[in-house]
JSON list of C-alpha atoms in Angstrom, two decimals:
[
{"chain": "A", "resi": 1, "resn": "UNK", "atom": "CA", "xyz": [0.03, 0.06, -0.08]},
{"chain": "A", "resi": 2, "resn": "UNK", "atom": "CA", "xyz": [1.42, 3.48, -0.98]},
{"chain": "A", "resi": 3, "resn": "UNK", "atom": "CA", "xyz": [2.30, 6.00, 1.56]},
{"chain": "A", "resi": 4, "resn": "UNK", "atom": "CA", "xyz": [-0.46, 8.78, 1.73]},
{"chain": "A", "resi": 5, "resn": "UNK", "atom": "CA", "xyz": [2.24, 11.39, 2.06]},
{"chain": "A", "resi": 6, "resn": "UNK", "atom": "CA", "xyz": [3.61, 10.81, -1.41]},
{"chain": "A", "resi": 7, "resn": "UNK", "atom": "CA", "xyz": [0.29, 11.62, -3.12]},
{"chain": "A", "resi": 8, "resn": "UNK", "atom": "CA", "xyz": [0.20, 15.49, -2.70]},
{"chain": "A", "resi": 9, "resn": "UNK", "atom": "CA", "xyz": [3.79, 16.04, -3.82]},
{"chain": "A", "resi": 10, "resn": "UNK", "atom": "CA", "xyz": [3.07, 14.09, -6.84]},
{"chain": "A", "resi": 11, "resn": "UNK", "atom": "CA", "xyz": [0.21, 16.11, -7.67]},
{"chain": "A", "resi": 12, "resn": "UNK", "atom": "CA", "xyz": [2.09, 19.35, -7.00]},
{"chain": "A", "resi": 13, "resn": "UNK", "atom": "CA", "xyz": [4.76, 18.06, -9.41]},
{"chain": "A", "resi": 14, "resn": "UNK", "atom": "CA", "xyz": [2.28, 17.23, -12.06]},
{"chain": "A", "resi": 15, "resn": "UNK", "atom": "CA", "xyz": [0.71, 20.59, -11.98]},
{"chain": "A", "resi": 16, "resn": "UNK", "atom": "CA", "xyz": [4.06, 22.27, -12.39]},
{"chain": "A", "resi": 17, "resn": "UNK", "atom": "CA", "xyz": [4.89, 19.86, -15.26]},
{"chain": "A", "resi": 18, "resn": "UNK", "atom": "CA", "xyz": [1.65, 20.36, -16.95]},
{"chain": "A", "resi": 19, "resn": "UNK", "atom": "CA", "xyz": [2.32, 24.10, -17.10]},
{"chain": "A", "resi": 20, "resn": "UNK", "atom": "CA", "xyz": [5.47, 23.55, -19.20]},
{"chain": "A", "resi": 21, "resn": "UNK", "atom": "CA", "xyz": [4.56, 23.29, -22.80]},
{"chain": "A", "resi": 22, "resn": "UNK", "atom": "CA", "xyz": [7.40, 21.88, -24.90]},
{"chain": "A", "resi": 23, "resn": "UNK", "atom": "CA", "xyz": [6.01, 19.12, -27.24]},
{"chain": "A", "resi": 24, "resn": "UNK", "atom": "CA", "xyz": [9.62, 18.38, -28.70]},
{"chain": "A", "resi": 25, "resn": "UNK", "atom": "CA", "xyz": [11.24, 17.57, -25.44]},
{"chain": "A", "resi": 26, "resn": "UNK", "atom": "CA", "xyz": [11.06, 13.87, -25.17]},
{"chain": "A", "resi": 27, "resn": "UNK", "atom": "CA", "xyz": [12.64, 13.75, -21.77]},
{"chain": "A", "resi": 28, "resn": "UNK", "atom": "CA", "xyz": [9.87, 16.11, -20.30]},
{"chain": "A", "resi": 29, "resn": "UNK", "atom": "CA", "xyz": [7.25, 13.99, -22.09]},
{"chain": "A", "resi": 30, "resn": "UNK", "atom": "CA", "xyz": [8.49, 10.83, -20.46]},
{"chain": "A", "resi": 31, "resn": "UNK", "atom": "CA", "xyz": [8.81, 12.64, -16.97]},
{"chain": "A", "resi": 32, "resn": "UNK", "atom": "CA", "xyz": [5.15, 13.75, -17.31]},
{"chain": "A", "resi": 33, "resn": "UNK", "atom": "CA", "xyz": [4.24, 10.19, -18.13]},
{"chain": "A", "resi": 34, "resn": "UNK", "atom": "CA", "xyz": [6.09, 8.70, -15.30]},
{"chain": "A", "resi": 35, "resn": "UNK", "atom": "CA", "xyz": [4.53, 11.10, -12.71]},
{"chain": "A", "resi": 36, "resn": "UNK", "atom": "CA", "xyz": [1.08, 10.35, -14.27]},
{"chain": "A", "resi": 37, "resn": "UNK", "atom": "CA", "xyz": [1.41, 6.60, -13.70]},
{"chain": "A", "resi": 38, "resn": "UNK", "atom": "CA", "xyz": [2.98, 7.11, -10.20]},
{"chain": "A", "resi": 39, "resn": "UNK", "atom": "CA", "xyz": [-0.23, 9.11, -9.25]},
{"chain": "A", "resi": 40, "resn": "UNK", "atom": "CA", "xyz": [-2.27, 6.28, -10.75]},
{"chain": "A", "resi": 41, "resn": "UNK", "atom": "CA", "xyz": [-0.50, 3.76, -8.66]},
{"chain": "A", "resi": 42, "resn": "UNK", "atom": "CA", "xyz": [-0.36, 5.77, -5.45]},
{"chain": "A", "resi": 43, "resn": "UNK", "atom": "CA", "xyz": [-3.82, 7.31, -5.36]},
{"chain": "A", "resi": 44, "resn": "UNK", "atom": "CA", "xyz": [-5.69, 4.17, -5.08]},
{"chain": "A", "resi": 45, "resn": "UNK", "atom": "CA", "xyz": [-7.01, 4.50, -1.37]},
{"chain": "A", "resi": 46, "resn": "UNK", "atom": "CA", "xyz": [-10.67, 4.22, -2.66]},
{"chain": "A", "resi": 47, "resn": "UNK", "atom": "CA", "xyz": [-9.89, 0.65, -3.64]},
{"chain": "A", "resi": 48, "resn": "UNK", "atom": "CA", "xyz": [-8.68, -0.22, -0.36]},
{"chain": "A", "resi": 49, "resn": "UNK", "atom": "CA", "xyz": [-11.36, 1.30, 1.94]}
]
């Protein structure tokens, strides 16, 4: 089960990353995708309650 404290920093990071528009930057695109999937994995508390 993921640590609840990790969820909000991931959302904060995702918000900052979404503000950056650079469609040609593949590293940034991969980072955004990694953060997205991290949030999907961590924010599953409704499934366990």
